[in-house]
Short mmCIF file of C-alpha atoms (C1' of nucleotides) in Angstrom, two decimals:
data_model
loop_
_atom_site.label_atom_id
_atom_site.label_comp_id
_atom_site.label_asym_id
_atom_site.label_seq_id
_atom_site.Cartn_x
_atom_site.Cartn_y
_atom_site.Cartn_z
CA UNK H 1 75.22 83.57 86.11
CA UNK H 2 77.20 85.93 83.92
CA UNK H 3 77.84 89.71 85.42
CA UNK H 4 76.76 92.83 83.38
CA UNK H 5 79.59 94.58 82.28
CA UNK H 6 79.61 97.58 84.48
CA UNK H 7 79.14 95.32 87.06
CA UNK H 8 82.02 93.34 86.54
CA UNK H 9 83.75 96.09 86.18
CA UNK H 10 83.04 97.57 89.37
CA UNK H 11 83.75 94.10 91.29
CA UNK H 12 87.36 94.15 90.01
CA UNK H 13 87.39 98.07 91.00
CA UNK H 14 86.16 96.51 94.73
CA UNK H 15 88.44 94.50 94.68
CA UNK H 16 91.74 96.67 93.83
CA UNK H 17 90.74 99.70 95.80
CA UNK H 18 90.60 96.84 98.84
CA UNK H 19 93.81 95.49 98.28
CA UNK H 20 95.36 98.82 98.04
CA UNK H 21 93.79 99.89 101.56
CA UNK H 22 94.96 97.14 103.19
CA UNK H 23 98.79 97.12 102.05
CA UNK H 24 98.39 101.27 103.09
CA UNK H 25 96.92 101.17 106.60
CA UNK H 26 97.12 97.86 107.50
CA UNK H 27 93.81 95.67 109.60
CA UNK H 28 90.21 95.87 107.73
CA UNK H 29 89.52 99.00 106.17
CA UNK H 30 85.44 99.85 106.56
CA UNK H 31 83.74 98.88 104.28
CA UNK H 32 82.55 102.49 103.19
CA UNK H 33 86.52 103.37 102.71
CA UNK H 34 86.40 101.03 100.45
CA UNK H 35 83.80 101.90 98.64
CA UNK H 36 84.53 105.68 97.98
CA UNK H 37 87.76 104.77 96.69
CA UNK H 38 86.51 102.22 94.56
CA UNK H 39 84.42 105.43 92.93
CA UNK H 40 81.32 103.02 93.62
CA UNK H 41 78.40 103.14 96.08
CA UNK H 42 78.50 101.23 99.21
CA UNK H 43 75.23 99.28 98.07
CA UNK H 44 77.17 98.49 95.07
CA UNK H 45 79.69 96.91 97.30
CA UNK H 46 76.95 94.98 99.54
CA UNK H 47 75.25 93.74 96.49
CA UNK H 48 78.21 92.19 94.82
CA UNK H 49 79.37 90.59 98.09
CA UNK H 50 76.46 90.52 100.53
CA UNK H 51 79.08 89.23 103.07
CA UNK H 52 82.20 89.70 104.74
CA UNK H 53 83.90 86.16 103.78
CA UNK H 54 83.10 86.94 100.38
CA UNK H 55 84.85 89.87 99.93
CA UNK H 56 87.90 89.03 101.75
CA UNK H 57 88.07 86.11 99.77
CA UNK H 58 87.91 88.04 96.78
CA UNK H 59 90.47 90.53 97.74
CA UNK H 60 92.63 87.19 98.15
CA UNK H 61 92.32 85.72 95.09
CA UNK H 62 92.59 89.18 93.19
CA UNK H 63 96.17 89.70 94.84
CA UNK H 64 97.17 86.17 94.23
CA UNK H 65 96.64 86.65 90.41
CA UNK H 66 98.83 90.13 90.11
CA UNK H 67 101.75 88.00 92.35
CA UNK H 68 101.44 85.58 90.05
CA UNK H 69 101.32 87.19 87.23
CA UNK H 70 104.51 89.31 88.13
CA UNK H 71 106.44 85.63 88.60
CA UNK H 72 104.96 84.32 84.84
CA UNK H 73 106.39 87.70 83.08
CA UNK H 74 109.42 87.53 84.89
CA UNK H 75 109.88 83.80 84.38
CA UNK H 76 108.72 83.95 81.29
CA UNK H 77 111.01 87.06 79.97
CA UNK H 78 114.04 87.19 81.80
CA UNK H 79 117.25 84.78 80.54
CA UNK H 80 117.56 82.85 83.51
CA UNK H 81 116.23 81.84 86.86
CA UNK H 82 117.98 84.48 89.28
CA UNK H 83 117.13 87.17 87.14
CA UNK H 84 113.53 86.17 87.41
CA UNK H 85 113.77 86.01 90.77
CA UNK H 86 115.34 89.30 91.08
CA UNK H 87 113.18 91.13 88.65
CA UNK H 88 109.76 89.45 90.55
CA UNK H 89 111.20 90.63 94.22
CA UNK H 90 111.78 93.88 92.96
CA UNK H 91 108.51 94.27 91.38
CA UNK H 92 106.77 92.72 94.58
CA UNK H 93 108.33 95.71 96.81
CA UNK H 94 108.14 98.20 94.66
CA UNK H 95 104.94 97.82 94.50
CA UNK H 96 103.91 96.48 97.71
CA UNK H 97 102.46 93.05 96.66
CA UNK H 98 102.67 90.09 98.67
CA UNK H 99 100.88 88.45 101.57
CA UNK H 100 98.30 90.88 103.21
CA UNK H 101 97.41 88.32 106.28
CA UNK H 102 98.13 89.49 109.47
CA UNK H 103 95.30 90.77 112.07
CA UNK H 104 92.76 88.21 110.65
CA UNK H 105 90.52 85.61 112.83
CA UNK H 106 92.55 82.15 112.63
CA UNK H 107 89.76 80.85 111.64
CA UNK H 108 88.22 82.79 108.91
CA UNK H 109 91.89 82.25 107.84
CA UNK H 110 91.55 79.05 107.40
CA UNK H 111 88.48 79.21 105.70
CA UNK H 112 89.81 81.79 103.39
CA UNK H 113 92.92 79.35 102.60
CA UNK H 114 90.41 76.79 101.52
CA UNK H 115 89.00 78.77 99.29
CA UNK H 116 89.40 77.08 95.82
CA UNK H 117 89.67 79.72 93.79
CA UNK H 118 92.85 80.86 96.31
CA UNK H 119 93.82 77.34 96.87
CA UNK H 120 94.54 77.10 92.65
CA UNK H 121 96.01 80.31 92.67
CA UNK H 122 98.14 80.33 95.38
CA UNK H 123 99.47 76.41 93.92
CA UNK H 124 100.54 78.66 90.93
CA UNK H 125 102.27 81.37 92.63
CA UNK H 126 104.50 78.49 95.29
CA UNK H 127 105.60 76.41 91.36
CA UNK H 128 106.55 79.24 89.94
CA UNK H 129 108.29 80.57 92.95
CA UNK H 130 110.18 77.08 93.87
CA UNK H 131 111.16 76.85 89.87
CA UNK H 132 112.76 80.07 90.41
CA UNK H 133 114.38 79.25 93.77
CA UNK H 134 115.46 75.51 92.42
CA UNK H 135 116.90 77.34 89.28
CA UNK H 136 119.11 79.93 90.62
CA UNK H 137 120.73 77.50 93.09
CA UNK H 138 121.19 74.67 90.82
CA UNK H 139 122.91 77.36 88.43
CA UNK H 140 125.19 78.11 91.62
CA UNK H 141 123.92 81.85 91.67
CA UNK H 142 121.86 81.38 95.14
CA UNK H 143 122.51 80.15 98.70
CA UNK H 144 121.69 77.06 99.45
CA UNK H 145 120.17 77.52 102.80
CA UNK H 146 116.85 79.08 101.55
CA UNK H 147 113.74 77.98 100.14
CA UNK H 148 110.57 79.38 98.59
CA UNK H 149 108.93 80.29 101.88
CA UNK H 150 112.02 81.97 102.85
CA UNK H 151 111.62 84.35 99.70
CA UNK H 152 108.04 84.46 100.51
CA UNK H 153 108.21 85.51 103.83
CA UNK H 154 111.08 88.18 102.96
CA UNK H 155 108.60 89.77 100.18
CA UNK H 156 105.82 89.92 102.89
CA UNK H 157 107.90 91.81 104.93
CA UNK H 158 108.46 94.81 102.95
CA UNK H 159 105.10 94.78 102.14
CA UNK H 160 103.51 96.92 104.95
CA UNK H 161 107.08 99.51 104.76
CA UNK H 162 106.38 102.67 106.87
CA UNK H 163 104.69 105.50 104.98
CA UNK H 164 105.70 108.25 106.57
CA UNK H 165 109.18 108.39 104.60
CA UNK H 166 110.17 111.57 103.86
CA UNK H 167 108.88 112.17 99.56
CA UNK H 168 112.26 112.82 98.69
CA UNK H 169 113.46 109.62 99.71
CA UNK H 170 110.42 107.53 99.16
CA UNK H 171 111.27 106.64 95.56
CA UNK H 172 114.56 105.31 96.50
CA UNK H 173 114.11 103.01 99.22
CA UNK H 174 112.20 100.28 98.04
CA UNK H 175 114.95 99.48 95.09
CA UNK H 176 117.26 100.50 97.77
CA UNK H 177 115.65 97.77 100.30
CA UNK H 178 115.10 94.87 97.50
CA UNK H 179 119.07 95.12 96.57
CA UNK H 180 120.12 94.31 99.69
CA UNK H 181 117.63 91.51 100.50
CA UNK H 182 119.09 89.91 96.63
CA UNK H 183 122.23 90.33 97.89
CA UNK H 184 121.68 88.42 100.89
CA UNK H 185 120.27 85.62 98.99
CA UNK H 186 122.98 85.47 96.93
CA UNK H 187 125.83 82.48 97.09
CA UNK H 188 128.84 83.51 98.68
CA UNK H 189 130.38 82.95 101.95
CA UNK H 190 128.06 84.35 104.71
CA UNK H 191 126.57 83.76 107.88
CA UNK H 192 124.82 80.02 107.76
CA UNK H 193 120.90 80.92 108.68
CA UNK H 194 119.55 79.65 111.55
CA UNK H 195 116.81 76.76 111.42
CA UNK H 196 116.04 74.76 108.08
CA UNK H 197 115.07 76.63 104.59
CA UNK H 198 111.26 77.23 104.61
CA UNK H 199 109.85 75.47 101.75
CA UNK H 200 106.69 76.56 99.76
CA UNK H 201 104.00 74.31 102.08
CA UNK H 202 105.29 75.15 105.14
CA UNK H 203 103.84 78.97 105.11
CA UNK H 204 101.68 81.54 103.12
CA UNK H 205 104.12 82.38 100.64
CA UNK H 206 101.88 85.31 99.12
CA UNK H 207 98.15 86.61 99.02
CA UNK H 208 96.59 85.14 102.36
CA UNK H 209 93.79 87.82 103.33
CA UNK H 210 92.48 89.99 105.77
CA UNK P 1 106.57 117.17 140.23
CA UNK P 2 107.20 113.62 141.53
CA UNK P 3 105.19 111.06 141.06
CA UNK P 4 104.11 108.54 143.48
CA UNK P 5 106.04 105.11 143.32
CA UNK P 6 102.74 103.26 142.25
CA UNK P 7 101.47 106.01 139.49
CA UNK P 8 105.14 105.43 138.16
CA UNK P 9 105.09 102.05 137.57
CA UNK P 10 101.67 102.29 136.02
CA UNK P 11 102.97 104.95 133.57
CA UNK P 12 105.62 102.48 132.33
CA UNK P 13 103.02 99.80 131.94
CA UNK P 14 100.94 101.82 130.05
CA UNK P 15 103.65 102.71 127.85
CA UNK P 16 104.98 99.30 127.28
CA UNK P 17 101.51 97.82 126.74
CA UNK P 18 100.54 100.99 124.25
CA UNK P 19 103.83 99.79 122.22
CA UNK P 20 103.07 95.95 122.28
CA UNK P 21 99.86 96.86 120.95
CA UNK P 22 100.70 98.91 118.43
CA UNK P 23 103.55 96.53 116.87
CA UNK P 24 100.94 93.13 117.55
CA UNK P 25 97.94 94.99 115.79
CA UNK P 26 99.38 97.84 113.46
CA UNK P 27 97.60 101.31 113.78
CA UNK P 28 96.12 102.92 117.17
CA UNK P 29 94.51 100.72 119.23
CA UNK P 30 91.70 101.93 121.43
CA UNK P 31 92.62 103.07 124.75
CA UNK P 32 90.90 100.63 126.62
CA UNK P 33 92.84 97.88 125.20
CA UNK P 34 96.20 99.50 126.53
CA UNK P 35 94.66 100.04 129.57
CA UNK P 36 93.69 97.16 129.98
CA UNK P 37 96.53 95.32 128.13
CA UNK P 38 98.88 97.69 131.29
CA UNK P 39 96.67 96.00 133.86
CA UNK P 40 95.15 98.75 134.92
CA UNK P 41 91.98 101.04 135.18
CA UNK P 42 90.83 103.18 132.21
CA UNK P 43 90.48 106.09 134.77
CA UNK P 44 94.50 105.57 135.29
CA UNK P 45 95.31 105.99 131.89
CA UNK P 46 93.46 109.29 131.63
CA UNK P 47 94.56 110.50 134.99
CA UNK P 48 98.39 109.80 133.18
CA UNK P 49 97.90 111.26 129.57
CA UNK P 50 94.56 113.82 129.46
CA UNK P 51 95.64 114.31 125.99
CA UNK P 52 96.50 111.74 123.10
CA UNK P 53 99.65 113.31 121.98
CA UNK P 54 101.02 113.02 125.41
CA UNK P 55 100.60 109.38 125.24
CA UNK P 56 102.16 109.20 121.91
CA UNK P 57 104.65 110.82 122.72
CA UNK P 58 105.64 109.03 125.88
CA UNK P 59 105.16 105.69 123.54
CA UNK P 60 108.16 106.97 121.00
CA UNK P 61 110.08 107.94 123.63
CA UNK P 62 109.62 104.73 125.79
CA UNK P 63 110.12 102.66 122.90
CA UNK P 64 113.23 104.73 121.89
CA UNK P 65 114.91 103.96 125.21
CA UNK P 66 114.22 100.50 124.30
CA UNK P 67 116.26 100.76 120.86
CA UNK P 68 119.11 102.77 122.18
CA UNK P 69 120.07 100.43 125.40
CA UNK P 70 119.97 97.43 122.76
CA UNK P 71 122.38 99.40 120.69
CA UNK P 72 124.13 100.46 123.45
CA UNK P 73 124.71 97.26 125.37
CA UNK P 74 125.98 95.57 121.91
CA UNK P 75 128.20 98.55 121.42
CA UNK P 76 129.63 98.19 124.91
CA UNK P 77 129.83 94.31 124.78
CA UNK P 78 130.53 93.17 121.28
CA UNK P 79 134.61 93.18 119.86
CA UNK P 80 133.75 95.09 117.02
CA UNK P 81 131.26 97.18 114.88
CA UNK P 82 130.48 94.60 112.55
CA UNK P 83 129.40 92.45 115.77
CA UNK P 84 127.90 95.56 117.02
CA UNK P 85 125.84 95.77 114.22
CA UNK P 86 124.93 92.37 113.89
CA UNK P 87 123.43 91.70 117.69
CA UNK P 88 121.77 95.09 117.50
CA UNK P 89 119.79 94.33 114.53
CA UNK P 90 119.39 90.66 115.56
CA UNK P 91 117.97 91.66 118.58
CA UNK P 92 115.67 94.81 117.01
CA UNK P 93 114.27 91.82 114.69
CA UNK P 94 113.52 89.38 117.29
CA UNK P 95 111.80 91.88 119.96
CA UNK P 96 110.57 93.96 117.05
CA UNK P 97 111.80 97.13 118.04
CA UNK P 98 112.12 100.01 115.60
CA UNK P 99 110.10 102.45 113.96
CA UNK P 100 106.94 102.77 114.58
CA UNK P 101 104.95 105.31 112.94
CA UNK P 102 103.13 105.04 109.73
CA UNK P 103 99.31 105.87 109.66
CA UNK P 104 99.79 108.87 111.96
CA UNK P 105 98.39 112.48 111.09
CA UNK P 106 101.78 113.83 109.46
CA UNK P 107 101.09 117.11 111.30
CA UNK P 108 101.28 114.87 114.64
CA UNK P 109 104.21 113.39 113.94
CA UNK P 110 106.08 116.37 113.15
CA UNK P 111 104.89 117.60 116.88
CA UNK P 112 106.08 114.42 118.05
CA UNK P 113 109.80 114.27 116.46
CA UNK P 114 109.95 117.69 118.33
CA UNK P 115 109.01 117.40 121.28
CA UNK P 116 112.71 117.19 123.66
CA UNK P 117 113.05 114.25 125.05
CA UNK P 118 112.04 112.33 122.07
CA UNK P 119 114.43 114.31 119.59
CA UNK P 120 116.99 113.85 122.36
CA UNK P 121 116.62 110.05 122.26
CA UNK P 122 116.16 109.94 118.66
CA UNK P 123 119.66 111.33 118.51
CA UNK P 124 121.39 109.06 120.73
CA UNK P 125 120.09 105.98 118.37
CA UNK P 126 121.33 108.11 115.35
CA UNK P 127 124.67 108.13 116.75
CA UNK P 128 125.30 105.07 118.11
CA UNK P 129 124.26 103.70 114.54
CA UNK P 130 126.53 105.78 112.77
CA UNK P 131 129.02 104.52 115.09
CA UNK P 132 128.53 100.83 114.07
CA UNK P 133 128.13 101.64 110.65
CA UNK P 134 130.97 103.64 109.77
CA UNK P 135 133.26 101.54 111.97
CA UNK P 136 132.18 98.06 110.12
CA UNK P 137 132.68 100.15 106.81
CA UNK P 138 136.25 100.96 108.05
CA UNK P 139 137.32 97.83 109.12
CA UNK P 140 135.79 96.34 105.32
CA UNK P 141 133.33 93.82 106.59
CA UNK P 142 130.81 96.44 105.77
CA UNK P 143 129.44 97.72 101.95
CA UNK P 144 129.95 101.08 101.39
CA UNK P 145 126.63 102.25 99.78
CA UNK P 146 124.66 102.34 102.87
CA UNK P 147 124.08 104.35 106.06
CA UNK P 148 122.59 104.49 109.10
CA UNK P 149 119.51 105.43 107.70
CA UNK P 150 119.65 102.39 105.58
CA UNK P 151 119.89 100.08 108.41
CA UNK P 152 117.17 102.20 109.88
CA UNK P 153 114.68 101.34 107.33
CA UNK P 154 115.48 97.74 107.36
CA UNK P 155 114.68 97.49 110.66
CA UNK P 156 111.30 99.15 110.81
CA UNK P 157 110.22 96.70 107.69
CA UNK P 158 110.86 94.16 110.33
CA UNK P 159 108.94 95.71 113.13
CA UNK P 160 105.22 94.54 111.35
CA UNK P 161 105.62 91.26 110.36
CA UNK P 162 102.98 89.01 109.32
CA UNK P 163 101.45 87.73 112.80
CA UNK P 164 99.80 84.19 111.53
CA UNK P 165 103.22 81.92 110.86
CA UNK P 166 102.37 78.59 111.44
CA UNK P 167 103.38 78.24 115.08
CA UNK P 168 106.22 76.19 114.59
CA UNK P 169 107.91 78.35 112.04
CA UNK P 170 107.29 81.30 114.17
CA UNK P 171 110.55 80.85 116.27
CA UNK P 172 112.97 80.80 113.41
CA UNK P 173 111.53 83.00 110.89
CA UNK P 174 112.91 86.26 112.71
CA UNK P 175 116.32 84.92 112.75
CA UNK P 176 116.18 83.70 109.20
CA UNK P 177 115.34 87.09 108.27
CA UNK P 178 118.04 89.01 110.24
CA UNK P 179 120.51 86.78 108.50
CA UNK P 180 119.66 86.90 104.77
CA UNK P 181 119.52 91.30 105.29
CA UNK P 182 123.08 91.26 107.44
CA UNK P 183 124.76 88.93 104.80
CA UNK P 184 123.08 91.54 102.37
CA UNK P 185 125.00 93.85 104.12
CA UNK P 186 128.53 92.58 104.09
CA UNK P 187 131.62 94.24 101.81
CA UNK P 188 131.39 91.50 99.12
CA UNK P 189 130.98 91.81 95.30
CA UNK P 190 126.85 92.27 94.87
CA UNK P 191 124.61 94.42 93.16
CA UNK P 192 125.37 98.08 93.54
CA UNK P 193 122.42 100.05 95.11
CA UNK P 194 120.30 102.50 93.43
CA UNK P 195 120.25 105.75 95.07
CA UNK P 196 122.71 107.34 97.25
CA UNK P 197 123.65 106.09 101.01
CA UNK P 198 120.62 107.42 103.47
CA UNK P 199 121.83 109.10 106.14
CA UNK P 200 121.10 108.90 109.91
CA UNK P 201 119.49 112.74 109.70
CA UNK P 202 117.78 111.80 106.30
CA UNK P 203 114.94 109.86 107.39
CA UNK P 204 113.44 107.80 110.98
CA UNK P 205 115.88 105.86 112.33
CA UNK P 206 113.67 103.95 114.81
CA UNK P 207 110.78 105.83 117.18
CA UNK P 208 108.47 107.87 115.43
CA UNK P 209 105.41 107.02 116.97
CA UNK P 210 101.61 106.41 116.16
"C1'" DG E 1 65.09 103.06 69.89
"C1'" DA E 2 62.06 100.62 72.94
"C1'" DT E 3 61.96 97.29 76.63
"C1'" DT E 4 63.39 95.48 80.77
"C1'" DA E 5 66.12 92.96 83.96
"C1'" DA E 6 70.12 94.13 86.20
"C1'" DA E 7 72.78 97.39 88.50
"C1'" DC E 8 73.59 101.87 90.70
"C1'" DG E 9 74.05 105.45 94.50
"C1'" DG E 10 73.70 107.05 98.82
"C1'" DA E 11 70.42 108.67 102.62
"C1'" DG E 12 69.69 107.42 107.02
"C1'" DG E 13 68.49 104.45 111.08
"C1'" DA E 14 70.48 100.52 113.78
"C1'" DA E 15 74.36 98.60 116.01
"C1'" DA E 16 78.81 98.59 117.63
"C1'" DT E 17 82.77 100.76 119.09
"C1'" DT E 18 85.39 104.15 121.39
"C1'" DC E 19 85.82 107.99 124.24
"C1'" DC E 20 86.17 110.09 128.64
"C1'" DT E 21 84.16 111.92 133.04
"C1'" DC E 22 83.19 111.15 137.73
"C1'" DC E 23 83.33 109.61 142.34
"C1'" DG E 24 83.69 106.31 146.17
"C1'" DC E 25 87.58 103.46 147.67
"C1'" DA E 26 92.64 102.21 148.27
"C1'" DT E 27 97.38 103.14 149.38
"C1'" DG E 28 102.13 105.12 149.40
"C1'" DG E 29 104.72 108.58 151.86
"C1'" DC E 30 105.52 111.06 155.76
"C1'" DG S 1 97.71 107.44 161.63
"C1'" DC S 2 96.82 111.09 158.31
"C1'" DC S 3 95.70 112.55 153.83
"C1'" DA S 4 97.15 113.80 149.27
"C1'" DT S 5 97.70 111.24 145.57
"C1'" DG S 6 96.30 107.53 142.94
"C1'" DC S 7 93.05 103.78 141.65
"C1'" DG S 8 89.19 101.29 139.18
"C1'" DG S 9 85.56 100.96 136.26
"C1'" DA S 10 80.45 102.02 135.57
"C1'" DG S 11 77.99 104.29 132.31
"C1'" DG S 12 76.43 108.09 129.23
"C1'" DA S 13 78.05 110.79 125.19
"C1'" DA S 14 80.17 110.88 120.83
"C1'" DT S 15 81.76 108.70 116.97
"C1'" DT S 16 82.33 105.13 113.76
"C1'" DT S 17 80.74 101.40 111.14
"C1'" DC S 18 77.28 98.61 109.34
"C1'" DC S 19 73.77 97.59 106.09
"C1'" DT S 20 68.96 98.06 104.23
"C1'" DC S 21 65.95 100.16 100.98
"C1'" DC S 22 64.13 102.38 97.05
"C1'" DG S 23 63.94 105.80 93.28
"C1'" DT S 24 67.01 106.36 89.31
"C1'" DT S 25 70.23 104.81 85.68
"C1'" DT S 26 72.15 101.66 82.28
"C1'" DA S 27 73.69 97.53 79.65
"C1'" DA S 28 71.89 94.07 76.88
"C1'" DT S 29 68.60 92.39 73.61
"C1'" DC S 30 65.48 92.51 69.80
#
DNA sequence: GATTAAACGGAGGAAATTCCTCCGCATGGC
DNA sequence: GCCATGCGGAGGAATTTCCTCCGTTTAATC
């Protein structure tokens, strides 16, 4: 069953303007929030996903595909593996992409996590993420002690930054906080990190939902 | 005006359990949950903080006092800055102390950076920051593009981290983290930083409050 | 450009959540 | 032992959030 245009249009609208509330005021944003900055009705919004599940797991999915994305250009463009890695981390902060779980029922979670539209996605974003990681170290450039979940679970961290940062600043600090997180992950000399390196299966490296 | 020995220690339950809250579920929780949370009658909290701000309030400054005898004790305890700095923001990470304002009415949170005993607090952390920065930068174990208010901001991205790692990840993750952004700290040959240094008096060290 | 199935918006009542007062009982301080 | 201060929490008010429904609009097709 194939959408109408305008339709379709206004799913993917859903779907963005969801994202974005999340990542800005963290736990579920009503559904009527949603809506209004989606430009759409809220019946639109119950039509297209009549319930919750639905739209949570679409909000998933959608994210997954703009992380990914962001990994494939800067895999795809950049010369070598740490400079992918660098360019994708920056581009995750800056613009706030990354996991959204956090205040979700465990078990709609899970459900959510079987999803397999998110399942496929989310395989794409942990290869493209442990290429990257694999790369950079066996070119020497990266520690040793770190694996994709590590970088994962860094990006998801910066993810829900504190907006009440003065304007002036705001512009700075996210380049500001993504140098210094590449620079830790960088091989030289340092502190040995506690534990084992987190691999790509062990966690949610990016996109779990709300 | 004194209060009685009981009504004290409820105050500071309140206050703690308003703070866990906040940090476990992100935003304002509803009163009853603190109240509850504290151990203690709805009526009490009311009876305690009539007005909303007050309780704000009393939650920056509470969890302020937390930050600053952290800082303080490492300060007092550790050999030198650099290990100053280290267990202070080790320990911030693992409790998840820091900031913790972000979707508060601005106008709010300008009322509660002035109120006295908050600003008075807030400057204590400021300083003992600056201490443990600019001595680590003097004794070069420490980069020289950042300040306290850099520091600042790395800890507060800390403070809301994803709640759903897989249980047995959970314990290490924090340290992990605090390792990779410390050894991103060091005086070593990395990426220079866009922007100039942020300052203690820039931006939020740690305390704002929801 | 006429037809029509699909989609739209948003008013408004139901349901759930959150707020906050009030008062009879408990207890710390003297 | 006295009593001012503090306590708990029931329950009604206020607010928020949910979600259905239907008259109107629009994309697709011929």
């Amino acid at each position: 069953m194939v959408l109408r245009a305008d339709a379709r249009r206004n799913r993917d609208l859903l779907l963005e303007a969801g994202r974005a509330l999340i990542v800005e005021r963290g736990g579920m944003p009503p559904l009527e929030d949603i809506a209004e900055r989606a430009g759409v009705g809220i019946g639109t919004l119950y039509r297209r996903f009549p319930e919750r599940e639905q739209l949570m797991i679409g909000i998933s999915a959608h994210t997954l595909r703009q992380v990914v994305a962001a990994a494939q250009a800067a895999w795809d463009e950049e010369p070598d593996a740490w400079s992918a890695l660098s360019r994708f981390v920056r581009r995750c902060v800056e613009l706030r992409m990354g996991v959204l779980s956090s205040t979700v029922d465990p078990e709609l979670h899970t459900r959510i996590r079987r999803d397999p539209e998110v399942s496929e996605v989310r395989g794409q974003m942990v290869d493209l993420l442990a290429r990257m990681v694999e790369g950079a170290q066996a070119d020497g450039v990266m520690r040793e002690d770190v694996g994709p979940g590590d970088i994962g679970m860094l990006i998801s961290v910066h993810v829900h930054q504190a907006a009440d940062i003065p304007a002036e600043l705001a512009g700075a600090v996210p380049g500001r906080l993504a140098g210094l997180m590449l620079d830790g992950l960088r091989a030289r000399p340092g502190t040995p990190l506690p534990g084992a390196a987190i691999s790509g299966t062990d966690t949610e490296p990016a996109g779990g939902a709300h």
